[in-house]
Amino acid sequence: MINESSVFWSRMLTELTLSFHIIYATIGVGIPLMIMIAQYVGYKKKDEHYILLARRWARGFVITVAVGVVTGTAIGLQLSLLWPNFMELAGQVIALPLFMETFAFFFEAIFLGIYLYTWDRFKNHKRHMLLLVPVAIGASMSAVFITIVNAFMNAPQGFDVINGELVNIQPILAMFNPAMPTKVAHVLVTAYMTSAFVLASIAAFNLLKGSNHIYHKKALFMLMKLGLIFAIAAAVIGDFSGKYLAEYQPEKLAAAEWHFETEDGASLILFGVLDDEEVKYAIEIPYALSILAHNNPAAEVIGLDQYAVENVPPLYIHYLFDIMVMIGMFMFALAGIFVLGKWRNWKFISSKWFKWGIVAGGPLSIIAIEAGWWLAEVGRQPWILYGYMRTEEGATASSHVDVMLLFFAGVYIILAIGSIVVLIRMFKRNPIEREIEDRHLQDGEHV
């Protein structure tokens, strides 16, 4: 028997955990690549500032990894406790990438430890830099494997259900489902993009505080270039994601776009307010939804009129789509203007107001990541396993989930405050000016 209260609290706790974890997970995937690029540039240019970028970022990265491990463990625990019926079914099919994700993390953690504790032990800095390759690969592959599980929830395959039992289970086929390519690519690219913009916002903030050190200027320029590259990639992959939805989950696309009637030459709707299936105050881009869905301005786009009301995702996901797209466009424009301005020597990119825009870009990028994940998960409703198991069918019948929610919320508050305080103190007490001075003194003593 379905306990509606348990279903509600289970969804709330899962949403809370995923929303908190995704911040640290995104940074955990993207930062290793930023560290590796910085150290490579420093090695090629023989520039100590880029080497110090890698070294200082690595210190902060350890803190985010620690919190990410705790929240990732909580997710694994909650899947078993809150969604036992789902895990009983899906665990038989998609357990392989869950195991491989753990292996990828161990791979990353081992080489990260070696990298951190051997900074001054390698005479050949190139060999030390190569330790970052398995760290970056391990971090990205962790995201790949866990995203494969999420993709399976949206496009389940690799099994048959006969007389209520799973047969003909093919784990590899389940992993390489139709949702996997676009989901994995989008998660990786947006993690890299977000990490670049978060680090850029820190560099811009230090410049605004009065530090005019070339270290921060080099960091800002490199990160904004990387952010621009990954923002372009995210837009391209987002286009492919729209085409995937049009073919495999058209009701999700229709709900996100408030597309109620099936029609040819469909317009894309931005913003607006919904009043009893009437969209008001929206910006309509003619034919854009047909182009997004089928690369054809005259193509037919399926509307919500083709689906039973109980199978339609919550319509508020349209606002999540708007948030994600608008922030993405803002960051693309900001990074594009900054990079172009550097090449053309535009003075205004050094102004306070423009730097504040870059500072805002860090938190905004995190908000875009949150909106994107909410869109992905809420947009799959009412299914936990698309087409096979509804969300309420996969939930626990326990009546104590609300207590668990309070407990985990307290844990996450402590982790958030603790990690922020540690990171601030770590870098506030050891500014770049002091670190460079100390290193020069050490080098002089060695000479």
PDB file of C-alpha atoms in Angstrom, residues 153-442:
ATOM      1  CA  MET A 153      16.220   5.943 -15.362  1.00  0.00           C
ATOM      2  CA  ASN A 154      15.167   8.093 -18.327  1.00  0.00           C
ATOM      3  CA  ALA A 155      15.625   5.463 -21.045  1.00  0.00           C
ATOM      4  CA  PRO A 156      15.578   1.999 -19.438  1.00  0.00           C
ATOM      5  CA  GLN A 157      16.652  -0.913 -21.618  1.00  0.00           C
ATOM      6  CA  GLY A 158      18.711  -4.084 -21.397  1.00  0.00           C
ATOM      7  CA  PHE A 159      16.037  -6.286 -19.813  1.00  0.00           C
ATOM      8  CA  ASP A 160      12.613  -7.788 -20.381  1.00  0.00           C
ATOM      9  CA  VAL A 161       9.726  -8.088 -17.931  1.00  0.00           C
ATOM     10  CA  ILE A 162       7.861 -11.385 -18.260  1.00  0.00           C
ATOM     11  CA  ASN A 163       5.141 -12.296 -15.771  1.00  0.00           C
ATOM     12  CA  GLY A 164       6.406  -9.580 -13.444  1.00  0.00           C
ATOM     13  CA  GLU A 165       9.994 -10.887 -13.418  1.00  0.00           C
ATOM     14  CA  LEU A 166      13.146  -9.465 -14.964  1.00  0.00           C
ATOM     15  CA  VAL A 167      14.704 -11.698 -17.606  1.00  0.00           C
ATOM     16  CA  ASN A 168      17.272 -11.361 -20.406  1.00  0.00           C
ATOM     17  CA  ILE A 169      19.286  -8.835 -18.381  1.00  0.00           C
ATOM     18  CA  GLN A 170      22.080  -7.190 -20.400  1.00  0.00           C
ATOM     19  CA  PRO A 171      24.027  -4.700 -18.218  1.00  0.00           C
ATOM     20  CA  ILE A 172      26.137  -3.324 -21.088  1.00  0.00           C
ATOM     21  CA  LEU A 173      23.049  -2.625 -23.201  1.00  0.00           C
ATOM     22  CA  ALA A 174      21.448  -0.953 -20.180  1.00  0.00           C
ATOM     23  CA  MET A 175      24.482   1.312 -19.805  1.00  0.00           C
ATOM     24  CA  PHE A 176      24.536   2.383 -23.450  1.00  0.00           C
ATOM     25  CA  ASN A 177      20.945   3.565 -23.525  1.00  0.00           C
ATOM     26  CA  PRO A 178      19.677   6.365 -25.822  1.00  0.00           C
ATOM     27  CA  ALA A 179      19.854   9.011 -23.057  1.00  0.00           C
ATOM     28  CA  MET A 180      23.473   8.247 -22.186  1.00  0.00           C
ATOM     29  CA  PRO A 181      25.411  10.242 -24.851  1.00  0.00           C
ATOM     30  CA  THR A 182      23.670  13.590 -24.359  1.00  0.00           C
ATOM     31  CA  LYS A 183      23.359  13.296 -20.576  1.00  0.00           C
ATOM     32  CA  VAL A 184      26.979  12.316 -20.000  1.00  0.00           C
ATOM     33  CA  ALA A 185      28.299  14.980 -22.381  1.00  0.00           C
ATOM     34  CA  HIS A 186      26.102  17.687 -20.855  1.00  0.00           C
ATOM     35  CA  VAL A 187      27.078  16.812 -17.279  1.00  0.00           C
ATOM     36  CA  LEU A 188      30.805  16.816 -18.052  1.00  0.00           C
ATOM     37  CA  VAL A 189      30.856  20.016 -20.097  1.00  0.00           C
ATOM     38  CA  THR A 190      28.695  21.991 -17.660  1.00  0.00           C
ATOM     39  CA  ALA A 191      30.869  20.794 -14.762  1.00  0.00           C
ATOM     40  CA  TYR A 192      33.969  22.109 -16.524  1.00  0.00           C
ATOM     41  CA  MET A 193      32.195  25.355 -17.435  1.00  0.00           C
ATOM     42  CA  THR A 194      30.859  25.927 -13.930  1.00  0.00           C
ATOM     43  CA  SER A 195      34.221  25.213 -12.311  1.00  0.00           C
ATOM     44  CA  ALA A 196      35.933  27.690 -14.632  1.00  0.00           C
ATOM     45  CA  PHE A 197      33.419  30.429 -13.832  1.00  0.00           C
ATOM     46  CA  VAL A 198      33.494  29.739 -10.072  1.00  0.00           C
ATOM     47  CA  LEU A 199      37.291  30.048 -10.007  1.00  0.00           C
ATOM     48  CA  ALA A 200      37.081  33.135 -12.263  1.00  0.00           C
ATOM     49  CA  SER A 201      34.663  34.767  -9.834  1.00  0.00           C
ATOM     50  CA  ILE A 202      37.169  34.209  -7.011  1.00  0.00           C
ATOM     51  CA  ALA A 203      39.967  35.785  -9.063  1.00  0.00           C
ATOM     52  CA  ALA A 204      37.757  38.778  -9.952  1.00  0.00           C
ATOM     53  CA  PHE A 205      36.759  39.175  -6.302  1.00  0.00           C
ATOM     54  CA  ASN A 206      40.402  39.304  -5.226  1.00  0.00           C
ATOM     55  CA  LEU A 207      41.069  42.003  -7.820  1.00  0.00           C
ATOM     56  CA  LEU A 208      38.073  43.980  -6.563  1.00  0.00           C
ATOM     57  CA  LYS A 209      39.334  43.713  -2.987  1.00  0.00           C
ATOM     58  CA  GLY A 210      42.437  45.650  -3.989  1.00  0.00           C
ATOM     59  CA  SER A 211      44.941  42.980  -4.908  1.00  0.00           C
ATOM     60  CA  ASN A 212      46.439  43.958  -8.234  1.00  0.00           C
ATOM     61  CA  HIS A 213      48.710  40.914  -8.426  1.00  0.00           C
ATOM     62  CA  ILE A 214      49.427  39.501 -11.869  1.00  0.00           C
ATOM     63  CA  TYR A 215      48.592  36.040 -10.440  1.00  0.00           C
ATOM     64  CA  HIS A 216      44.890  36.902 -10.252  1.00  0.00           C
ATOM     65  CA  LYS A 217      44.910  38.581 -13.672  1.00  0.00           C
ATOM     66  CA  LYS A 218      46.455  35.535 -15.317  1.00  0.00           C
ATOM     67  CA  ALA A 219      43.985  33.265 -13.550  1.00  0.00           C
ATOM     68  CA  LEU A 220      41.033  35.379 -14.651  1.00  0.00           C
ATOM     69  CA  PHE A 221      42.037  35.488 -18.316  1.00  0.00           C
ATOM     70  CA  MET A 222      42.762  31.758 -18.521  1.00  0.00           C
ATOM     71  CA  LEU A 223      39.545  30.804 -16.747  1.00  0.00           C
ATOM     72  CA  MET A 224      37.318  33.093 -18.805  1.00  0.00           C
ATOM     73  CA  LYS A 225      38.783  31.598 -21.994  1.00  0.00           C
ATOM     74  CA  LEU A 226      38.072  28.095 -20.721  1.00  0.00           C
ATOM     75  CA  GLY A 227      34.608  29.136 -19.561  1.00  0.00           C
ATOM     76  CA  LEU A 228      33.828  30.497 -23.025  1.00  0.00           C
ATOM     77  CA  ILE A 229      34.941  27.272 -24.725  1.00  0.00           C
ATOM     78  CA  PHE A 230      32.855  25.093 -22.441  1.00  0.00           C
ATOM     79  CA  ALA A 231      29.854  27.452 -22.633  1.00  0.00           C
ATOM     80  CA  ILE A 232      29.832  27.039 -26.421  1.00  0.00           C
ATOM     81  CA  ALA A 233      30.122  23.263 -26.025  1.00  0.00           C
ATOM     82  CA  ALA A 234      27.253  23.263 -23.493  1.00  0.00           C
ATOM     83  CA  ALA A 235      25.020  25.129 -25.952  1.00  0.00           C
ATOM     84  CA  VAL A 236      25.754  22.639 -28.735  1.00  0.00           C
ATOM     85  CA  ILE A 237      25.108  19.641 -26.472  1.00  0.00           C
ATOM     86  CA  GLY A 238      21.954  21.336 -25.166  1.00  0.00           C
ATOM     87  CA  ASP A 239      20.692  21.408 -28.748  1.00  0.00           C
ATOM     88  CA  PHE A 240      21.289  17.650 -29.034  1.00  0.00           C
ATOM     89  CA  SER A 241      19.492  17.165 -25.703  1.00  0.00           C
ATOM     90  CA  GLY A 242      16.432  18.939 -27.103  1.00  0.00           C
ATOM     91  CA  LYS A 243      16.406  16.583 -30.069  1.00  0.00           C
ATOM     92  CA  TYR A 244      16.716  13.577 -27.763  1.00  0.00           C
ATOM     93  CA  LEU A 245      13.702  14.745 -25.748  1.00  0.00           C
ATOM     94  CA  ALA A 246      11.666  15.327 -28.896  1.00  0.00           C
ATOM     95  CA  GLU A 247      12.208  11.710 -29.907  1.00  0.00           C
ATOM     96  CA  TYR A 248      12.204   9.816 -26.602  1.00  0.00           C
ATOM     97  CA  GLN A 249      10.480  12.032 -23.996  1.00  0.00           C
ATOM     98  CA  PRO A 250       8.312  14.485 -25.958  1.00  0.00           C
ATOM     99  CA  GLU A 251       6.024  15.148 -22.992  1.00  0.00           C
ATOM    100  CA  LYS A 252       9.018  16.437 -21.002  1.00  0.00           C
ATOM    101  CA  LEU A 253       9.963  18.828 -23.804  1.00  0.00           C
ATOM    102  CA  ALA A 254       6.353  19.939 -24.177  1.00  0.00           C
ATOM    103  CA  ALA A 255       5.993  20.598 -20.436  1.00  0.00           C
ATOM    104  CA  ALA A 256       9.262  22.547 -20.305  1.00  0.00           C
ATOM    105  CA  GLU A 257       8.120  24.677 -23.231  1.00  0.00           C
ATOM    106  CA  TRP A 258       4.415  24.968 -22.285  1.00  0.00           C
ATOM    107  CA  HIS A 259       3.613  23.445 -25.640  1.00  0.00           C
ATOM    108  CA  PHE A 260       0.010  22.354 -25.161  1.00  0.00           C
ATOM    109  CA  GLU A 261      -1.166  21.693 -28.720  1.00  0.00           C
ATOM    110  CA  THR A 262       0.550  19.495 -31.278  1.00  0.00           C
ATOM    111  CA  GLU A 263       1.402  21.687 -34.246  1.00  0.00           C
ATOM    112  CA  ASP A 264       3.761  22.331 -37.124  1.00  0.00           C
ATOM    113  CA  GLY A 265       6.178  25.238 -36.982  1.00  0.00           C
ATOM    114  CA  ALA A 266       6.072  25.465 -33.181  1.00  0.00           C
ATOM    115  CA  SER A 267       7.355  28.556 -31.393  1.00  0.00           C
ATOM    116  CA  LEU A 268       9.760  28.438 -28.472  1.00  0.00           C
ATOM    117  CA  ILE A 269       8.450  30.191 -25.374  1.00  0.00           C
ATOM    118  CA  LEU A 270      10.681  32.069 -22.949  1.00  0.00           C
ATOM    119  CA  PHE A 271       9.497  33.485 -19.628  1.00  0.00           C
ATOM    120  CA  GLY A 272       5.766  34.114 -19.284  1.00  0.00           C
ATOM    121  CA  VAL A 273       3.122  33.258 -16.716  1.00  0.00           C
ATOM    122  CA  LEU A 274       0.703  30.353 -16.977  1.00  0.00           C
ATOM    123  CA  ASP A 275      -2.984  31.062 -16.428  1.00  0.00           C
ATOM    124  CA  ASP A 276      -5.082  27.912 -16.886  1.00  0.00           C
ATOM    125  CA  GLU A 277      -3.085  26.685 -19.899  1.00  0.00           C
ATOM    126  CA  GLU A 278      -2.990  30.209 -21.288  1.00  0.00           C
ATOM    127  CA  VAL A 279       0.503  31.648 -21.504  1.00  0.00           C
ATOM    128  CA  LYS A 280       0.762  35.365 -20.779  1.00  0.00           C
ATOM    129  CA  TYR A 281       3.622  37.873 -20.973  1.00  0.00           C
ATOM    130  CA  ALA A 282       5.928  35.403 -22.723  1.00  0.00           C
ATOM    131  CA  ILE A 283       8.514  35.963 -25.425  1.00  0.00           C
ATOM    132  CA  GLU A 284       7.760  33.722 -28.402  1.00  0.00           C
ATOM    133  CA  ILE A 285      10.465  32.873 -30.938  1.00  0.00           C
ATOM    134  CA  PRO A 286       8.674  31.670 -34.097  1.00  0.00           C
ATOM    135  CA  TYR A 287       9.598  28.193 -35.386  1.00  0.00           C
ATOM    136  CA  ALA A 288      12.409  27.877 -32.829  1.00  0.00           C
ATOM    137  CA  LEU A 289      10.906  24.881 -30.999  1.00  0.00           C
ATOM    138  CA  SER A 290      10.542  22.967 -34.272  1.00  0.00           C
ATOM    139  CA  ILE A 291      14.152  23.775 -35.097  1.00  0.00           C
ATOM    140  CA  LEU A 292      15.288  22.720 -31.610  1.00  0.00           C
ATOM    141  CA  ALA A 293      13.334  19.466 -31.822  1.00  0.00           C
ATOM    142  CA  HIS A 294      13.865  18.457 -35.444  1.00  0.00           C
ATOM    143  CA  ASN A 295      16.173  20.967 -37.186  1.00  0.00           C
ATOM    144  CA  ASN A 296      13.223  21.856 -39.381  1.00  0.00           C
ATOM    145  CA  PRO A 297      11.217  25.078 -38.885  1.00  0.00           C
ATOM    146  CA  ALA A 298       8.104  23.417 -40.330  1.00  0.00           C
ATOM    147  CA  ALA A 299       8.349  20.168 -38.331  1.00  0.00           C
ATOM    148  CA  GLU A 300       5.549  18.925 -36.106  1.00  0.00           C
ATOM    149  CA  VAL A 301       6.192  19.079 -32.357  1.00  0.00           C
ATOM    150  CA  ILE A 302       4.055  16.869 -30.120  1.00  0.00           C
ATOM    151  CA  GLY A 303       2.098  18.771 -27.476  1.00  0.00           C
ATOM    152  CA  LEU A 304       0.703  17.843 -24.076  1.00  0.00           C
ATOM    153  CA  ASP A 305      -2.685  17.209 -25.669  1.00  0.00           C
ATOM    154  CA  GLN A 306      -1.382  13.762 -26.651  1.00  0.00           C
ATOM    155  CA  TYR A 307      -0.877  12.624 -23.056  1.00  0.00           C
ATOM    156  CA  ALA A 308      -3.072  11.699 -20.126  1.00  0.00           C
ATOM    157  CA  VAL A 309      -3.012  14.307 -17.364  1.00  0.00           C
ATOM    158  CA  GLU A 310      -1.504  11.857 -14.868  1.00  0.00           C
ATOM    159  CA  ASN A 311       1.515  11.332 -17.155  1.00  0.00           C
ATOM    160  CA  VAL A 312       2.309  15.022 -17.679  1.00  0.00           C
ATOM    161  CA  PRO A 313       5.365  16.387 -15.782  1.00  0.00           C
ATOM    162  CA  PRO A 314       4.855  19.398 -13.468  1.00  0.00           C
ATOM    163  CA  LEU A 315       4.579  22.503 -15.615  1.00  0.00           C
ATOM    164  CA  TYR A 316       6.770  24.625 -13.344  1.00  0.00           C
ATOM    165  CA  ILE A 317       9.794  23.008 -15.006  1.00  0.00           C
ATOM    166  CA  HIS A 318       9.390  25.744 -17.646  1.00  0.00           C
ATOM    167  CA  TYR A 319      10.789  28.231 -15.124  1.00  0.00           C
ATOM    168  CA  LEU A 320      13.751  25.922 -14.460  1.00  0.00           C
ATOM    169  CA  PHE A 321      14.405  25.786 -18.206  1.00  0.00           C
ATOM    170  CA  ASP A 322      14.321  29.582 -18.396  1.00  0.00           C
ATOM    171  CA  ILE A 323      16.740  29.955 -15.484  1.00  0.00           C
ATOM    172  CA  MET A 324      19.196  27.466 -16.935  1.00  0.00           C
ATOM    173  CA  VAL A 325      19.128  28.924 -20.455  1.00  0.00           C
ATOM    174  CA  MET A 326      19.248  32.582 -19.416  1.00  0.00           C
ATOM    175  CA  ILE A 327      22.208  32.079 -17.078  1.00  0.00           C
ATOM    176  CA  GLY A 328      23.989  30.071 -19.744  1.00  0.00           C
ATOM    177  CA  MET A 329      23.477  32.847 -22.290  1.00  0.00           C
ATOM    178  CA  PHE A 330      24.614  35.482 -19.783  1.00  0.00           C
ATOM    179  CA  MET A 331      27.818  33.599 -18.973  1.00  0.00           C
ATOM    180  CA  PHE A 332      28.545  32.986 -22.652  1.00  0.00           C
ATOM    181  CA  ALA A 333      28.122  36.696 -23.401  1.00  0.00           C
ATOM    182  CA  LEU A 334      30.171  37.748 -20.360  1.00  0.00           C
ATOM    183  CA  ALA A 335      33.058  35.430 -21.201  1.00  0.00           C
ATOM    184  CA  GLY A 336      32.907  36.317 -24.897  1.00  0.00           C
ATOM    185  CA  ILE A 337      33.029  40.046 -24.215  1.00  0.00           C
ATOM    186  CA  PHE A 338      35.892  39.620 -21.725  1.00  0.00           C
ATOM    187  CA  VAL A 339      38.050  37.499 -24.054  1.00  0.00           C
ATOM    188  CA  LEU A 340      37.366  39.733 -27.046  1.00  0.00           C
ATOM    189  CA  GLY A 341      37.979  42.804 -24.891  1.00  0.00           C
ATOM    190  CA  LYS A 342      41.375  41.468 -23.840  1.00  0.00           C
ATOM    191  CA  TRP A 343      42.414  41.058 -27.453  1.00  0.00           C
ATOM    192  CA  ARG A 344      41.021  44.464 -28.480  1.00  0.00           C
ATOM    193  CA  ASN A 345      42.182  46.281 -25.326  1.00  0.00           C
ATOM    194  CA  TRP A 346      38.707  47.423 -24.263  1.00  0.00           C
ATOM    195  CA  LYS A 347      39.062  49.398 -21.049  1.00  0.00           C
ATOM    196  CA  PHE A 348      35.632  48.691 -19.608  1.00  0.00           C
ATOM    197  CA  ILE A 349      36.406  45.008 -18.964  1.00  0.00           C
ATOM    198  CA  SER A 350      38.710  46.227 -16.188  1.00  0.00           C
ATOM    199  CA  SER A 351      35.976  48.329 -14.598  1.00  0.00           C
ATOM    200  CA  LYS A 352      34.493  47.478 -11.230  1.00  0.00           C
ATOM    201  CA  TRP A 353      30.995  46.878 -12.576  1.00  0.00           C
ATOM    202  CA  PHE A 354      32.249  44.348 -15.138  1.00  0.00           C
ATOM    203  CA  LYS A 355      34.312  42.527 -12.527  1.00  0.00           C
ATOM    204  CA  TRP A 356      31.251  42.377 -10.287  1.00  0.00           C
ATOM    205  CA  GLY A 357      29.463  40.710 -13.198  1.00  0.00           C
ATOM    206  CA  ILE A 358      32.202  38.064 -13.276  1.00  0.00           C
ATOM    207  CA  VAL A 359      31.960  37.652  -9.496  1.00  0.00           C
ATOM    208  CA  ALA A 360      28.204  37.087  -9.853  1.00  0.00           C
ATOM    209  CA  GLY A 361      28.915  34.523 -12.561  1.00  0.00           C
ATOM    210  CA  GLY A 362      30.205  31.972 -10.040  1.00  0.00           C
ATOM    211  CA  PRO A 363      27.021  31.722  -7.933  1.00  0.00           C
ATOM    212  CA  LEU A 364      24.860  32.077 -11.054  1.00  0.00           C
ATOM    213  CA  SER A 365      26.603  29.099 -12.652  1.00  0.00           C
ATOM    214  CA  ILE A 366      25.846  27.021  -9.558  1.00  0.00           C
ATOM    215  CA  ILE A 367      22.193  28.101  -9.756  1.00  0.00           C
ATOM    216  CA  ALA A 368      22.121  27.049 -13.421  1.00  0.00           C
ATOM    217  CA  ILE A 369      23.468  23.615 -12.481  1.00  0.00           C
ATOM    218  CA  GLU A 370      20.774  23.269  -9.809  1.00  0.00           C
ATOM    219  CA  ALA A 371      18.030  24.361 -12.215  1.00  0.00           C
ATOM    220  CA  GLY A 372      19.290  21.916 -14.830  1.00  0.00           C
ATOM    221  CA  TRP A 373      19.217  18.973 -12.446  1.00  0.00           C
ATOM    222  CA  TRP A 374      15.798  19.885 -11.106  1.00  0.00           C
ATOM    223  CA  LEU A 375      14.591  20.128 -14.698  1.00  0.00           C
ATOM    224  CA  ALA A 376      16.041  16.692 -15.464  1.00  0.00           C
ATOM    225  CA  GLU A 377      14.609  14.973 -12.391  1.00  0.00           C
ATOM    226  CA  VAL A 378      11.241  16.710 -12.015  1.00  0.00           C
ATOM    227  CA  GLY A 379      10.746  16.547 -15.781  1.00  0.00           C
ATOM    228  CA  ARG A 380      10.842  12.733 -15.605  1.00  0.00           C
ATOM    229  CA  GLN A 381       7.910  12.650 -13.193  1.00  0.00           C
ATOM    230  CA  PRO A 382       5.656  10.799 -12.572  1.00  0.00           C
ATOM    231  CA  TRP A 383       8.221   8.082 -13.352  1.00  0.00           C
ATOM    232  CA  ILE A 384      11.210   6.974 -11.305  1.00  0.00           C
ATOM    233  CA  LEU A 385      12.010   4.452 -14.048  1.00  0.00           C
ATOM    234  CA  TYR A 386      10.533   5.904 -17.216  1.00  0.00           C
ATOM    235  CA  GLY A 387       7.690   3.792 -18.546  1.00  0.00           C
ATOM    236  CA  TYR A 388       8.158   0.984 -15.992  1.00  0.00           C
ATOM    237  CA  MET A 389       7.824   2.237 -12.427  1.00  0.00           C
ATOM    238  CA  ARG A 390       6.064   5.313 -11.118  1.00  0.00           C
ATOM    239  CA  THR A 391       7.738   7.295  -8.344  1.00  0.00           C
ATOM    240  CA  GLU A 392       5.233   6.332  -5.656  1.00  0.00           C
ATOM    241  CA  GLU A 393       5.722   2.645  -6.529  1.00  0.00           C
ATOM    242  CA  GLY A 394       9.447   2.827  -5.845  1.00  0.00           C
ATOM    243  CA  ALA A 395       9.265   4.598  -2.473  1.00  0.00           C
ATOM    244  CA  THR A 396       9.555   3.235   1.036  1.00  0.00           C
ATOM    245  CA  ALA A 397       6.492   2.777   3.224  1.00  0.00           C
ATOM    246  CA  SER A 398       8.341   3.996   6.337  1.00  0.00           C
ATOM    247  CA  SER A 399       6.665   6.740   8.345  1.00  0.00           C
ATOM    248  CA  HIS A 400       9.925   8.152   9.730  1.00  0.00           C
ATOM    249  CA  VAL A 401      11.367   9.812   6.635  1.00  0.00           C
ATOM    250  CA  ASP A 402      10.433  13.285   7.898  1.00  0.00           C
ATOM    251  CA  VAL A 403      12.731  12.754  10.894  1.00  0.00           C
ATOM    252  CA  MET A 404      15.514  11.657   8.544  1.00  0.00           C
ATOM    253  CA  LEU A 405      14.996  14.859   6.551  1.00  0.00           C
ATOM    254  CA  LEU A 406      15.640  16.986   9.646  1.00  0.00           C
ATOM    255  CA  PHE A 407      18.725  14.976  10.543  1.00  0.00           C
ATOM    256  CA  PHE A 408      20.291  15.179   7.077  1.00  0.00           C
ATOM    257  CA  ALA A 409      19.402  18.867   6.737  1.00  0.00           C
ATOM    258  CA  GLY A 410      21.353  19.514   9.934  1.00  0.00           C
ATOM    259  CA  VAL A 411      24.325  17.532   8.619  1.00  0.00           C
ATOM    260  CA  TYR A 412      24.338  19.461   5.341  1.00  0.00           C
ATOM    261  CA  ILE A 413      24.183  22.825   7.135  1.00  0.00           C
ATOM    262  CA  ILE A 414      27.197  21.847   9.243  1.00  0.00           C
ATOM    263  CA  LEU A 415      29.104  20.617   6.178  1.00  0.00           C
ATOM    264  CA  ALA A 416      28.305  23.757   4.179  1.00  0.00           C
ATOM    265  CA  ILE A 417      29.319  26.172   6.931  1.00  0.00           C
ATOM    266  CA  GLY A 418      32.378  24.125   7.844  1.00  0.00           C
ATOM    267  CA  SER A 419      33.703  23.812   4.302  1.00  0.00           C
ATOM    268  CA  ILE A 420      33.168  27.523   3.569  1.00  0.00           C
ATOM    269  CA  VAL A 421      34.900  28.615   6.792  1.00  0.00           C
ATOM    270  CA  VAL A 422      37.852  26.279   6.201  1.00  0.00           C
ATOM    271  CA  LEU A 423      38.304  27.440   2.599  1.00  0.00           C
ATOM    272  CA  ILE A 424      38.111  31.130   3.525  1.00  0.00           C
ATOM    273  CA  ARG A 425      40.607  30.774   6.357  1.00  0.00           C
ATOM    274  CA  MET A 426      42.919  28.601   4.269  1.00  0.00           C
ATOM    275  CA  PHE A 427      43.418  31.296   1.630  1.00  0.00           C
ATOM    276  CA  LYS A 428      42.862  34.412   3.745  1.00  0.00           C
ATOM    277  CA  ARG A 429      45.717  33.488   6.047  1.00  0.00           C
ATOM    278  CA  ASN A 430      47.982  32.623   3.146  1.00  0.00           C
ATOM    279  CA  PRO A 431      47.471  35.217   0.376  1.00  0.00           C
ATOM    280  CA  ILE A 432      49.335  34.800  -2.870  1.00  0.00           C
ATOM    281  CA  GLU A 433      51.717  37.663  -2.100  1.00  0.00           C
ATOM    282  CA  ARG A 434      52.897  35.939   1.084  1.00  0.00           C
ATOM    283  CA  GLU A 435      53.182  32.537  -0.595  1.00  0.00           C
ATOM    284  CA  ILE A 436      55.328  33.889  -3.427  1.00  0.00           C
ATOM    285  CA  GLU A 437      57.548  35.717  -0.940  1.00  0.00           C
ATOM    286  CA  ASP A 438      57.938  32.559   1.169  1.00  0.00           C
ATOM    287  CA  ARG A 439      58.816  30.460  -1.872  1.00  0.00           C
ATOM    288  CA  HIS A 440      61.430  32.966  -2.983  1.00  0.00           C
ATOM    289  CA  LEU A 441      62.973  32.879   0.502  1.00  0.00           C
ATOM    290  CA  GLN A 442      63.020  29.071   0.422  1.00  0.00           C
TER     291      GLN A 442
END
